[in-house]
Coordinates of N, CA and C in Angstrom, one line a residue:
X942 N -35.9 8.8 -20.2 CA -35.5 8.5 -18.9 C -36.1 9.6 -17.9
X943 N -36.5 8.9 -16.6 CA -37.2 9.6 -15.8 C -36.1 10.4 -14.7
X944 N -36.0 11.4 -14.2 CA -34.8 11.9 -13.3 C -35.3 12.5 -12.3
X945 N -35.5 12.6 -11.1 CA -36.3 12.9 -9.8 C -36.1 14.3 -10.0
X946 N -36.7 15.5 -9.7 CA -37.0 16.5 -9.9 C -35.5 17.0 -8.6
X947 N -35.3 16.6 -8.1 CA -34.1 16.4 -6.9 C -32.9 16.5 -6.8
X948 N -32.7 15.5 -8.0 CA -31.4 15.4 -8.4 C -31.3 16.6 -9.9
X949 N -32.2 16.7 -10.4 CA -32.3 17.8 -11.6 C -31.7 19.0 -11.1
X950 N -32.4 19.4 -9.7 CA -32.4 20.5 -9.2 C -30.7 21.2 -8.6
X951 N -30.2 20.0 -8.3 CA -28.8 20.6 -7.6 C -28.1 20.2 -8.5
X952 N -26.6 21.3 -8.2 CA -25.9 21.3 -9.0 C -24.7 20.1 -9.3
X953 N -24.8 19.5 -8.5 CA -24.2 17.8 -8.7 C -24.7 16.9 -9.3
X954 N -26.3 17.0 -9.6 CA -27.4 16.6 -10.6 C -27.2 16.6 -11.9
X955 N -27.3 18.0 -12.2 CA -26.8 18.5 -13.6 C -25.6 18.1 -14.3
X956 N -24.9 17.9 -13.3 CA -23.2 18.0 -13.8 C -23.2 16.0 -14.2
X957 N -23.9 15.4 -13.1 CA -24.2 13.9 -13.6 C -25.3 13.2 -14.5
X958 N -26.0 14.4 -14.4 CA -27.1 14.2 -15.6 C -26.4 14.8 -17.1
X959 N -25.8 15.4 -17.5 CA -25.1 15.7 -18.4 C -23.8 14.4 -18.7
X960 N -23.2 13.8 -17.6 CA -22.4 12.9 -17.9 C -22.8 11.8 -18.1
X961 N -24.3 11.5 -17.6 CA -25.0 10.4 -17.9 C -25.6 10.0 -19.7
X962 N -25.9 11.5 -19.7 CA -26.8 11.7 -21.2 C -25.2 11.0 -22.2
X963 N -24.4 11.3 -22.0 CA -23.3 11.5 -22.9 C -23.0 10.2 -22.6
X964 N -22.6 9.4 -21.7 CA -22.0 7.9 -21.5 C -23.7 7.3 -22.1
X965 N -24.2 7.3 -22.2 CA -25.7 6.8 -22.8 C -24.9 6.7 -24.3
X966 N -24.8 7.9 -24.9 CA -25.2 8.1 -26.6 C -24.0 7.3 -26.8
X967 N -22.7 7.2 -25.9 CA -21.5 6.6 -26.4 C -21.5 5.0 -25.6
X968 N -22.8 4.4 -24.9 CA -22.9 3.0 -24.9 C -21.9 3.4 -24.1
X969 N -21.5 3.9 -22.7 CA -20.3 3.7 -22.0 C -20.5 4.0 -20.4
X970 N -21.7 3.7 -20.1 CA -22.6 3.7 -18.8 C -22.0 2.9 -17.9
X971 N -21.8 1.7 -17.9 CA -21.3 0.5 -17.3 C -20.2 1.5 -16.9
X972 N -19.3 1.6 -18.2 CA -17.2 1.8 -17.9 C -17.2 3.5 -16.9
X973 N -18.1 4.3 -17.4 CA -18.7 5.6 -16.5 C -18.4 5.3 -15.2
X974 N -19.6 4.4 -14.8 CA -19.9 4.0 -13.3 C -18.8 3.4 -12.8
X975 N -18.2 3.1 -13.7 CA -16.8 1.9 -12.8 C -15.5 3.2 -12.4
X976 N -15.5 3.7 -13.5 CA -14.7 4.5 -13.8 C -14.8 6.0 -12.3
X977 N -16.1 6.3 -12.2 CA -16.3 7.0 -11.1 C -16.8 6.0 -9.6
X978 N -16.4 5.4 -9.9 CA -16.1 4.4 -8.5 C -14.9 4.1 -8.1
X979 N -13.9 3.9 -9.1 CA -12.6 4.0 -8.6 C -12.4 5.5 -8.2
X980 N -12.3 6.5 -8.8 CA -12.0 7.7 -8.3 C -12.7 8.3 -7.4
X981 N -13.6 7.9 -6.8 CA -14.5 8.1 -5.8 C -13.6 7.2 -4.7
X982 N -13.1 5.9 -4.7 CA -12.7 5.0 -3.9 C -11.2 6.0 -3.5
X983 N -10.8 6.3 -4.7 CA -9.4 7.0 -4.3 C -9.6 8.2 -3.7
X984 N -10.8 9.2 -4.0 CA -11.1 10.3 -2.8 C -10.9 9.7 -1.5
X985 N -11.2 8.7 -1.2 CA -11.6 8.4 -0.1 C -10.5 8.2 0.9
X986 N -9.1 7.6 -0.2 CA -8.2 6.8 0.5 C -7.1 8.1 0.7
X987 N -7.2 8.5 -0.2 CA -6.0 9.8 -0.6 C -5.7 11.2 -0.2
X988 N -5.6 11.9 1.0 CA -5.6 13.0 1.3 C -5.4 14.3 1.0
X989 N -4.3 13.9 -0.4 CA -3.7 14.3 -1.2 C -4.3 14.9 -2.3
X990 N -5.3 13.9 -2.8 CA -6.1 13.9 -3.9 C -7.4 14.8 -3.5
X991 N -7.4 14.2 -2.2 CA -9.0 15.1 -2.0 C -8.4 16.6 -2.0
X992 N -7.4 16.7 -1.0 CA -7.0 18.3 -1.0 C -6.9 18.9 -2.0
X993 N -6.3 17.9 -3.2 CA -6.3 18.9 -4.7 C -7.7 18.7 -5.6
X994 N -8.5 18.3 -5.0 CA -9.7 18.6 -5.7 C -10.9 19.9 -5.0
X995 N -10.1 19.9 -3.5 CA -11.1 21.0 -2.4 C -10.2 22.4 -2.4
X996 N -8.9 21.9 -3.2 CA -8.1 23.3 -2.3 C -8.3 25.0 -2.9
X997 N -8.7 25.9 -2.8 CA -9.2 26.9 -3.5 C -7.4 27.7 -4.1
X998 N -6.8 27.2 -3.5 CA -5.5 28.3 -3.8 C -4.9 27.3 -5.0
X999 N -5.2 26.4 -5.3 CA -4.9 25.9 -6.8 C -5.7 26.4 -8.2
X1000 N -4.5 26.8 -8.9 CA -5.4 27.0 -9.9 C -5.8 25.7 -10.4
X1001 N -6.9 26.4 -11.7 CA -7.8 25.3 -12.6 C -6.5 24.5 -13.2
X1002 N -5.5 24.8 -13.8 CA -4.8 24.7 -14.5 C -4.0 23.2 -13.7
X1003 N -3.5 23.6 -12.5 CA -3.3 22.4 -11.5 C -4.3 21.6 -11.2
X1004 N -5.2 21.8 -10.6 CA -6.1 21.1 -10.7 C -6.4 20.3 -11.8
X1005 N -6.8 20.6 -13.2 CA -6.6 19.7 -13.9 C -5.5 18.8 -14.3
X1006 N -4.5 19.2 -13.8 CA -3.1 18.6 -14.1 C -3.1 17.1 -13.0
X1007 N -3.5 17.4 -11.8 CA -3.4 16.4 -11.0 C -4.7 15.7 -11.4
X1008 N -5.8 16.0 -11.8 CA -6.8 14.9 -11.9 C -6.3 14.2 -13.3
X1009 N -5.8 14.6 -14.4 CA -5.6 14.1 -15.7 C -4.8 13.0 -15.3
X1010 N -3.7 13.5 -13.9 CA -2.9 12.5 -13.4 C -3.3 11.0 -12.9
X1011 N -4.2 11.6 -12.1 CA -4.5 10.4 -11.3 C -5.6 9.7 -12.4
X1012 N -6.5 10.4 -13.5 CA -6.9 9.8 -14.3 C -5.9 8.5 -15.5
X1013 N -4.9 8.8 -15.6 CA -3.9 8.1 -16.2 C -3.8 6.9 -15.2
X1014 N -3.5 7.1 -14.3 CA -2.9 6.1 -13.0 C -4.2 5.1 -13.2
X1015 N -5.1 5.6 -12.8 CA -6.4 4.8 -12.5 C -6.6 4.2 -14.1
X1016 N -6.6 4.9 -14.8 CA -6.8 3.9 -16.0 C -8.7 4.3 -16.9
X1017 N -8.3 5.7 -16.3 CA -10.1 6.0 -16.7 C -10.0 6.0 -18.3
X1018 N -11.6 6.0 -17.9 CA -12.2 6.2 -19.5 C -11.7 7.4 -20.3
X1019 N -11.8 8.0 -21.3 CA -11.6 9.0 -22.2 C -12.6 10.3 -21.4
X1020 N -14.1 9.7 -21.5 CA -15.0 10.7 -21.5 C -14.4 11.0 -20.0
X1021 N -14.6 10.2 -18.9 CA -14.7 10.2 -17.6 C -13.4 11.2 -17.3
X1022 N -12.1 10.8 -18.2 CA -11.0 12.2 -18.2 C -11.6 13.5 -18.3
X1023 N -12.3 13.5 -19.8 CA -12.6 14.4 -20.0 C -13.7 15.7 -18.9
X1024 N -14.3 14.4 -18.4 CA -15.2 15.3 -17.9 C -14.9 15.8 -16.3
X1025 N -13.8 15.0 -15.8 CA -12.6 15.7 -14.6 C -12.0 17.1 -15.1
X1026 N -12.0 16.8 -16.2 CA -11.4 18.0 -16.7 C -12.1 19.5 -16.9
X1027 N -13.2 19.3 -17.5 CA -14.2 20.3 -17.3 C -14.3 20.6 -15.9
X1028 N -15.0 19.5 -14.7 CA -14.7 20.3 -13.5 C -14.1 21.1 -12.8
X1029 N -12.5 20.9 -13.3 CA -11.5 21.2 -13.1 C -11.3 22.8 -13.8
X1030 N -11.8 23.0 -14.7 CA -11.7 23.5 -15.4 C -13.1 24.8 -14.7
X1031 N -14.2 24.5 -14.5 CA -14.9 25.1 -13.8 C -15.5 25.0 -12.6
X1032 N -14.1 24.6 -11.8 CA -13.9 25.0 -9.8 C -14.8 24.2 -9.4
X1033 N -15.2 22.8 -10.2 CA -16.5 22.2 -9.6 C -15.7 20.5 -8.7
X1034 N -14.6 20.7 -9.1 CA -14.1 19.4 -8.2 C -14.7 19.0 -6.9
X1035 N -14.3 20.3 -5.9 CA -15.1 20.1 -4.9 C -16.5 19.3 -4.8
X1036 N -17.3 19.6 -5.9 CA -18.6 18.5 -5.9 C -18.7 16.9 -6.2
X1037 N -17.2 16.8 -6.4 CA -17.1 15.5 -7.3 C -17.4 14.5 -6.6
X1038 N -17.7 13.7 -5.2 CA -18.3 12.8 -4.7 C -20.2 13.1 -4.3
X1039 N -20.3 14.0 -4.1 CA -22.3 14.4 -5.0 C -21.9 14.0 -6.7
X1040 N -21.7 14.4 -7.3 CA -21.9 13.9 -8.4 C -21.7 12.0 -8.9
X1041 N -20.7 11.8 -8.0 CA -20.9 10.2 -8.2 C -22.0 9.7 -7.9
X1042 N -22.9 10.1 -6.4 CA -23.7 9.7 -6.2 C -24.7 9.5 -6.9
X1043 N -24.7 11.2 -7.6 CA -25.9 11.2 -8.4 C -26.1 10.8 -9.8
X1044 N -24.8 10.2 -10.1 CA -24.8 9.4 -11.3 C -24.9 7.7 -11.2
X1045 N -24.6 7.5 -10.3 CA -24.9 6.1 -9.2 C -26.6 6.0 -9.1
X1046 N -27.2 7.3 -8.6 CA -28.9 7.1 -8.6 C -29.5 7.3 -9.8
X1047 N -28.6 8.1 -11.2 CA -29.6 7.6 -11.9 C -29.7 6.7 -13.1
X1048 N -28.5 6.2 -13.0 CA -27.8 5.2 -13.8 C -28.3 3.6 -12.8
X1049 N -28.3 3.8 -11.6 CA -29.5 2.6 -11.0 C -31.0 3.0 -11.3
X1050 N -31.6 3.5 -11.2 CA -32.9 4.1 -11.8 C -33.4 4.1 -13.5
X1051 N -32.3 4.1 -14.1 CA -32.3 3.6 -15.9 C -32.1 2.3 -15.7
X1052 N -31.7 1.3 -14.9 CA -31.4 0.1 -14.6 C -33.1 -0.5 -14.1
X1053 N -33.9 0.2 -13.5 CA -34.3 0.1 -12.9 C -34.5 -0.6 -11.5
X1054 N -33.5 0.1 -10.8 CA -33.3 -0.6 -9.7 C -33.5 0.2 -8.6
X1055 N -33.6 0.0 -7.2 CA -34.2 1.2 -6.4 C -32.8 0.7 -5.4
X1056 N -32.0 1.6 -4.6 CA -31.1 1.6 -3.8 C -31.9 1.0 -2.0
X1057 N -31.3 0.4 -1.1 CA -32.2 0.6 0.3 C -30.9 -0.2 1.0
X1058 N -31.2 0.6 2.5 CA -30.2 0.3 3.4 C -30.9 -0.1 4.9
X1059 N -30.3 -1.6 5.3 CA -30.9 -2.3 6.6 C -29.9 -1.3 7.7
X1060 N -31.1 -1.4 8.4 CA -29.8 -1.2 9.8 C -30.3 -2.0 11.1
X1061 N -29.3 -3.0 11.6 CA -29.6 -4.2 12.2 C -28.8 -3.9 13.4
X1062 N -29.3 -4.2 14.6 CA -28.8 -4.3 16.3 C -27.2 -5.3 16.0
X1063 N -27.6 -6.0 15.0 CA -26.5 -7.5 14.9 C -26.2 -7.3 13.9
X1064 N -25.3 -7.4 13.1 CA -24.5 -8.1 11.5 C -25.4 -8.9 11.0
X1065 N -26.4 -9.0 9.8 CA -26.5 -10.0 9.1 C -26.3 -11.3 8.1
X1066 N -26.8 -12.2 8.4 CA -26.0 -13.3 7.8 C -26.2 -13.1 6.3
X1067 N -25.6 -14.0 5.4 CA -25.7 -13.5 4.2 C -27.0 -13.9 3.3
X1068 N -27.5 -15.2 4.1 CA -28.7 -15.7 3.8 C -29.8 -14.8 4.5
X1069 N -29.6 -14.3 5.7 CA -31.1 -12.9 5.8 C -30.9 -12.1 4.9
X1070 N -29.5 -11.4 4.6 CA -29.8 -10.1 3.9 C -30.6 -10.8 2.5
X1071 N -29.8 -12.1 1.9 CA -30.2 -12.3 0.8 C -32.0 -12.2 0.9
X1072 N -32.4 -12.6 1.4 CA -34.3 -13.3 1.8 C -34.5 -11.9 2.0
X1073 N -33.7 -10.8 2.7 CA -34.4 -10.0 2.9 C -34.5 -8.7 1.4
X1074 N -33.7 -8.9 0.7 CA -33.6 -8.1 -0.2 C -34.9 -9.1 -1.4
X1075 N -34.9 -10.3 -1.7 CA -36.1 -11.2 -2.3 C -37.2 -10.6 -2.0
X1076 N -37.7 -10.1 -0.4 CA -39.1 -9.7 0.1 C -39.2 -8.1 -0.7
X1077 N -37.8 -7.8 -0.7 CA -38.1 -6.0 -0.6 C -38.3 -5.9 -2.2
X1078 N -37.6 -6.8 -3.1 CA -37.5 -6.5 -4.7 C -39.2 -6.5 -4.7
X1079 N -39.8 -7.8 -3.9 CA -41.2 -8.2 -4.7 C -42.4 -7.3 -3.8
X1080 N -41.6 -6.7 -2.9 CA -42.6 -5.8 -2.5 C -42.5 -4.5 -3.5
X1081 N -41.2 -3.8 -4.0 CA -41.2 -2.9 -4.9 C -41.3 -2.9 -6.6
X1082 N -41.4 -4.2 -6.3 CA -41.4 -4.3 -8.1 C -40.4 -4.1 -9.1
X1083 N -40.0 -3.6 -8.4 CA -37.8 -3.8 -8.8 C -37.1 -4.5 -8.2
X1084 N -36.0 -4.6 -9.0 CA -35.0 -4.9 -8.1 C -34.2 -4.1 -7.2
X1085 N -33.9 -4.3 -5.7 CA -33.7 -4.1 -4.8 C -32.3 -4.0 -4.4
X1086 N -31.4 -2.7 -4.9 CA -30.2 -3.3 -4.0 C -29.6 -2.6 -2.6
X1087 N -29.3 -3.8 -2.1 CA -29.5 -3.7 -0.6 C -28.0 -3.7 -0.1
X1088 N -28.1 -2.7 0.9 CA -26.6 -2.4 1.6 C -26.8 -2.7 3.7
X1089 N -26.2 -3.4 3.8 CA -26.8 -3.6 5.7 C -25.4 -2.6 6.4
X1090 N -26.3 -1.6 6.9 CA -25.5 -1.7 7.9 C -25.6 -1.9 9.6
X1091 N -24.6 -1.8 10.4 CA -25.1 -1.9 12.1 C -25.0 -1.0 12.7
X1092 N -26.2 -0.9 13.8 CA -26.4 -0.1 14.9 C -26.4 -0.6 16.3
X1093 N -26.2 -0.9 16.8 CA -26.0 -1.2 18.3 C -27.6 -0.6 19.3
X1094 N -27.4 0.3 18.7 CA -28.2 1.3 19.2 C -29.5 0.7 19.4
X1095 N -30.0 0.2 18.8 CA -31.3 -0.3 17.9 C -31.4 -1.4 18.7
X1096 N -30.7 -2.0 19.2 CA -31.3 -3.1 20.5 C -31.7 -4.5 19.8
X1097 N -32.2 -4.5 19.2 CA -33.2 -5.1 18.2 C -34.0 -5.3 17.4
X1098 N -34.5 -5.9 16.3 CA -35.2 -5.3 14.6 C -34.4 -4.9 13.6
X1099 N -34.9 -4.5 13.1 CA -34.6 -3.9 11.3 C -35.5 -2.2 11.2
X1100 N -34.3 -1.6 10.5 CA -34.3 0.0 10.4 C -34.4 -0.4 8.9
X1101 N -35.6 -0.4 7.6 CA -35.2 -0.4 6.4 C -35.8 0.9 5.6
X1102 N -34.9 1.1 5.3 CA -34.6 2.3 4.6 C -34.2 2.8 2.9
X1103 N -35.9 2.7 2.2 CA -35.6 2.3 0.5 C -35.9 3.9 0.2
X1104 N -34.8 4.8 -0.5 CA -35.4 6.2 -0.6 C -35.7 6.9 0.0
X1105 N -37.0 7.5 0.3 CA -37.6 8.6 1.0 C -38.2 7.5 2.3
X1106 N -38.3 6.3 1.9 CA -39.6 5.3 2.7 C -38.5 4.9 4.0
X1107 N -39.3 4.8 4.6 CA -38.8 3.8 6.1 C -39.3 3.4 6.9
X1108 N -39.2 2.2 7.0 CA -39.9 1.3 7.9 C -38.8 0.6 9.0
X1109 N -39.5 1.0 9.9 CA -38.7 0.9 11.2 C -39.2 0.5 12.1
X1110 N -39.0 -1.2 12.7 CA -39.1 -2.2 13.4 C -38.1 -2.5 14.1
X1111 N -37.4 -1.2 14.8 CA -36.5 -1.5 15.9 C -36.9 -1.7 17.3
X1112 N -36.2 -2.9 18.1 CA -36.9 -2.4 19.8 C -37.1 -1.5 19.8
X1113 N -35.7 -0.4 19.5 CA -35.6 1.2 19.9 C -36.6 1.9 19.8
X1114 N -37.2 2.3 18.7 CA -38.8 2.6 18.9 C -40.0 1.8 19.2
X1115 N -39.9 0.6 19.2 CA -41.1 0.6 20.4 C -40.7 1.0 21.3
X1116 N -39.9 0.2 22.1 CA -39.6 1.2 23.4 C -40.2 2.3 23.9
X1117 N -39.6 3.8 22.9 CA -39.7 4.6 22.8 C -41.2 4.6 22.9
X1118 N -42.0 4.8 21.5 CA -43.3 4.7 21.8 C -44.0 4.0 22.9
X1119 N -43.9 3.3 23.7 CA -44.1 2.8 24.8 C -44.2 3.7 25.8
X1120 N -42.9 4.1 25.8 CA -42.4 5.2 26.8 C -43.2 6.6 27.0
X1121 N -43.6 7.3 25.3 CA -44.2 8.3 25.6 C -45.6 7.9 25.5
X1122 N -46.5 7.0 25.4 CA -47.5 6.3 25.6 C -47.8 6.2 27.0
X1123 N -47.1 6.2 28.4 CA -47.6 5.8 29.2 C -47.0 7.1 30.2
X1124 N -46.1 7.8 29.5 CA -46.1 9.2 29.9 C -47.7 10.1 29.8
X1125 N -48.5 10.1 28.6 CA -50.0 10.3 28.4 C -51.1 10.4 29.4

Protein backbone atom coordinates (compact mmCIF):
# COMPACT_ATOMS: atom_id res chain seq x y z
CA UNK A 1 0.00 0.00 0.00
CA UNK A 2 1.05 3.32 -1.23
CA UNK A 3 0.85 6.24 1.70
CA UNK A 4 1.58 9.93 0.57
CA UNK A 5 4.77 10.94 1.99
CA UNK A 6 2.28 13.63 3.86
CA UNK A 7 0.30 11.87 5.72
CA UNK A 8 3.55 9.52 6.82
CA UNK A 9 5.10 12.58 7.89
CA UNK A 10 2.75 14.01 10.64
CA UNK A 11 2.01 12.79 13.66
CA UNK A 12 -1.76 11.98 13.03
CA UNK A 13 -0.46 10.00 10.00
CA UNK A 14 1.47 7.63 11.97
CA UNK A 15 -0.93 7.17 14.60
CA UNK A 16 -3.58 6.25 11.51
CA UNK A 17 -1.19 4.51 9.57
CA UNK A 18 -0.49 2.19 12.45
CA UNK A 19 -4.36 1.73 13.05
CA UNK A 20 -4.76 1.06 9.50
CA UNK A 21 -1.86 -1.60 9.29
CA UNK A 22 -3.61 -3.46 12.26
CA UNK A 23 -7.49 -3.18 11.15
CA UNK A 24 -5.93 -4.59 7.59
CA UNK A 25 -4.23 -7.88 9.34
CA UNK A 26 -7.58 -8.27 11.45
CA UNK A 27 -9.95 -7.78 8.09
CA UNK A 28 -11.63 -4.89 10.20
CA UNK A 29 -11.12 -1.83 7.87
CA UNK A 30 -14.76 -1.32 6.98
CA UNK A 31 -15.91 -1.63 11.16
CA UNK A 32 -12.49 0.86 11.81
CA UNK A 33 -13.81 3.44 9.54
CA UNK A 34 -17.35 3.21 10.86
CA UNK A 35 -16.30 2.95 14.21
CA UNK A 36 -14.12 6.36 13.89
CA UNK A 37 -16.93 8.04 12.19
CA UNK A 38 -19.19 7.72 14.93
CA UNK A 39 -16.75 9.05 17.39
CA UNK A 40 -15.68 11.63 15.21
CA UNK A 41 -19.63 12.54 14.71
CA UNK A 42 -19.81 12.55 18.59
CA UNK A 43 -16.63 14.99 18.75
CA UNK A 44 -18.56 17.12 16.95
CA UNK A 45 -21.92 17.07 18.79
CA UNK A 46 -20.48 16.89 22.40
CA UNK A 47 -18.69 19.56 24.21
CA UNK A 48 -18.12 17.51 26.86
CA UNK A 49 -16.41 14.90 25.03
CA UNK A 50 -14.27 17.17 23.07
CA UNK A 51 -13.23 18.90 26.37
CA UNK A 52 -12.18 15.56 27.74
CA UNK A 53 -10.20 14.67 24.93
CA UNK A 54 -8.39 18.56 24.62
CA UNK A 55 -8.28 19.19 28.39
CA UNK A 56 -4.62 19.05 29.65
CA UNK A 57 -5.56 19.06 33.50
CA UNK A 58 -6.96 15.47 33.11
CA UNK A 59 -5.02 12.87 33.72
CA UNK A 60 -4.27 9.91 31.19
CA UNK A 61 -5.98 7.76 33.52
CA UNK A 62 -9.36 9.92 33.11
CA UNK A 63 -9.06 10.40 29.98
CA UNK A 64 -9.00 7.00 29.21
CA UNK A 65 -11.82 6.33 31.47
CA UNK A 66 -14.13 8.67 29.65
CA UNK A 67 -13.22 7.54 26.16
CA UNK A 68 -13.47 3.63 27.23
CA UNK A 69 -16.90 5.22 28.23
CA UNK A 70 -18.19 6.74 25.40
CA UNK A 71 -16.47 3.77 23.55
CA UNK A 72 -19.01 1.40 25.33
CA UNK A 73 -21.97 3.83 24.58
CA UNK A 74 -21.12 4.00 20.92
CA UNK A 75 -20.71 0.39 20.66
CA UNK A 76 -17.03 0.49 19.13
CA UNK A 77 -14.88 -2.11 17.91
CA UNK A 78 -12.38 -3.87 20.34
CA UNK A 79 -9.31 -2.54 18.45
CA UNK A 80 -10.86 0.97 17.80
CA UNK A 81 -11.30 0.87 22.08
CA UNK A 82 -8.13 -0.22 22.19
CA UNK A 83 -6.53 2.22 20.25
CA UNK A 84 -8.56 5.34 22.17
CA UNK A 85 -6.93 3.97 24.72
CA UNK A 86 -3.35 4.21 23.77
CA UNK A 87 -4.02 7.81 22.85
CA UNK A 88 -5.23 8.32 25.99
CA UNK A 89 -2.76 6.83 27.40
CA UNK A 90 -0.15 8.97 25.41
CA UNK A 91 -1.81 12.68 25.64
CA UNK A 92 -2.51 12.20 21.90
CA UNK A 93 -6.44 12.57 22.14
CA UNK A 94 -6.20 16.02 21.26
CA UNK A 95 -5.17 14.70 17.64
CA UNK A 96 -8.04 12.40 17.38
CA UNK A 97 -10.11 14.22 14.50
CA UNK A 98 -6.49 14.48 12.20
CA UNK A 99 -6.19 11.07 12.69
CA UNK A 100 -9.73 10.21 11.48
CA UNK A 101 -9.04 12.03 8.66
CA UNK A 102 -6.09 10.49 7.90
CA UNK A 103 -7.36 7.13 8.21
CA UNK A 104 -10.46 8.20 6.04
CA UNK A 105 -7.56 9.21 3.22
CA UNK A 106 -5.89 6.23 3.42
CA UNK A 107 -8.31 3.62 3.80
CA UNK A 108 -10.07 5.64 0.52
CA UNK A 109 -6.75 5.37 -1.27
CA UNK A 110 -6.40 1.28 -0.47
CA UNK A 111 -10.04 1.52 -1.90
CA UNK A 112 -8.76 3.21 -4.48
CA UNK A 113 -10.75 6.07 -4.49
CA UNK A 114 -9.66 9.73 -4.68
CA UNK A 115 -11.83 12.25 -2.29
CA UNK A 116 -13.00 15.92 -4.34
CA UNK A 117 -15.13 18.74 -3.32
CA UNK A 118 -17.59 21.02 -5.78
CA UNK A 119 -18.17 24.38 -4.63
CA UNK A 120 -21.25 25.78 -6.55
CA UNK A 121 -22.80 29.68 -6.42
CA UNK A 122 -26.24 27.34 -6.14
CA UNK A 123 -27.00 23.86 -4.38
CA UNK A 124 -26.75 21.09 -6.70
CA UNK A 125 -29.26 18.89 -8.00
CA UNK A 126 -28.68 15.34 -7.33
CA UNK A 127 -28.66 14.48 -10.96
CA UNK A 128 -25.54 17.25 -11.66
CA UNK A 129 -23.58 16.22 -8.76
CA UNK A 130 -24.29 12.58 -9.87
CA UNK A 131 -23.04 13.46 -13.95
CA UNK A 132 -20.60 15.44 -12.38
CA UNK A 133 -18.81 13.02 -10.24
CA UNK A 134 -19.28 10.20 -13.71
CA UNK A 135 -17.02 12.95 -15.69
CA UNK A 136 -14.54 13.38 -12.69
CA UNK A 137 -14.20 9.30 -11.90
CA UNK A 138 -13.46 8.94 -15.90
CA UNK A 139 -11.33 11.73 -15.98
CA UNK A 140 -9.25 10.23 -12.88
CA UNK A 141 -9.41 6.82 -13.39
CA UNK A 142 -10.88 6.16 -10.07
CA UNK A 143 -13.51 6.40 -8.46
CA UNK A 144 -14.49 9.71 -7.41
CA UNK A 145 -16.03 10.59 -4.24
CA UNK A 146 -17.60 13.71 -4.38
CA UNK A 147 -18.86 16.07 -1.59
CA UNK A 148 -20.73 19.69 -2.94
CA UNK A 149 -20.51 22.32 -1.12
CA UNK A 150 -21.97 26.22 -1.44
CA UNK A 151 -20.54 29.48 -1.91
CA UNK A 152 -22.53 32.43 -2.77
CA UNK A 153 -19.51 34.05 -3.23
CA UNK A 154 -18.70 32.44 -6.53
CA UNK A 155 -21.53 34.18 -8.40
CA UNK A 156 -21.44 31.44 -10.73
CA UNK A 157 -19.56 27.97 -12.00
CA UNK A 158 -17.92 25.24 -10.32
CA UNK A 159 -14.83 25.44 -7.76
CA UNK A 160 -13.59 21.59 -8.14
CA UNK A 161 -11.40 20.64 -6.01
CA UNK A 162 -9.71 16.69 -6.21
CA UNK A 163 -6.58 16.77 -3.71
CA UNK A 164 -3.88 19.08 -4.40
CA UNK A 165 -5.68 19.80 -8.13
CA UNK A 166 -8.23 22.57 -8.75
CA UNK A 167 -10.02 23.61 -11.31
CA UNK A 168 -11.80 26.69 -10.97
CA UNK A 169 -14.62 27.83 -13.34
CA UNK A 170 -16.17 30.36 -11.13
CA UNK A 171 -17.68 33.86 -12.52
CA UNK A 172 -15.59 34.98 -9.51
CA UNK A 173 -12.39 34.55 -11.15
CA UNK A 174 -13.06 35.41 -14.43
CA UNK A 175 -14.21 38.49 -13.31
CA UNK A 176 -11.37 38.90 -11.39
CA UNK A 177 -8.91 38.12 -14.14
CA UNK A 178 -10.72 40.38 -16.18
CA UNK A 179 -10.35 43.00 -13.85
CA UNK A 180 -6.57 42.73 -13.42
CA UNK A 181 -6.27 42.28 -17.26
CA UNK A 182 -7.51 45.64 -18.07
CA UNK A 183 -5.91 47.19 -15.07
CA UNK A 184 -2.47 46.21 -17.41
Amino acid sequence: MEISAGIQASLAGRYASALFALASENGTVTAVESDLERIGAALGESDDLRSATTNPELSRSQQADAVAAVAGHLGLSDLTTKFLGVLAGNRRLSKLPDMIAAFKTIAAAQRGEVTATVTSAHPLSDAQVAALKDKLTAREGRTVMLSADVDPDLLGGLVVTIGSQRIDASIRTRLNSLSQAMKA
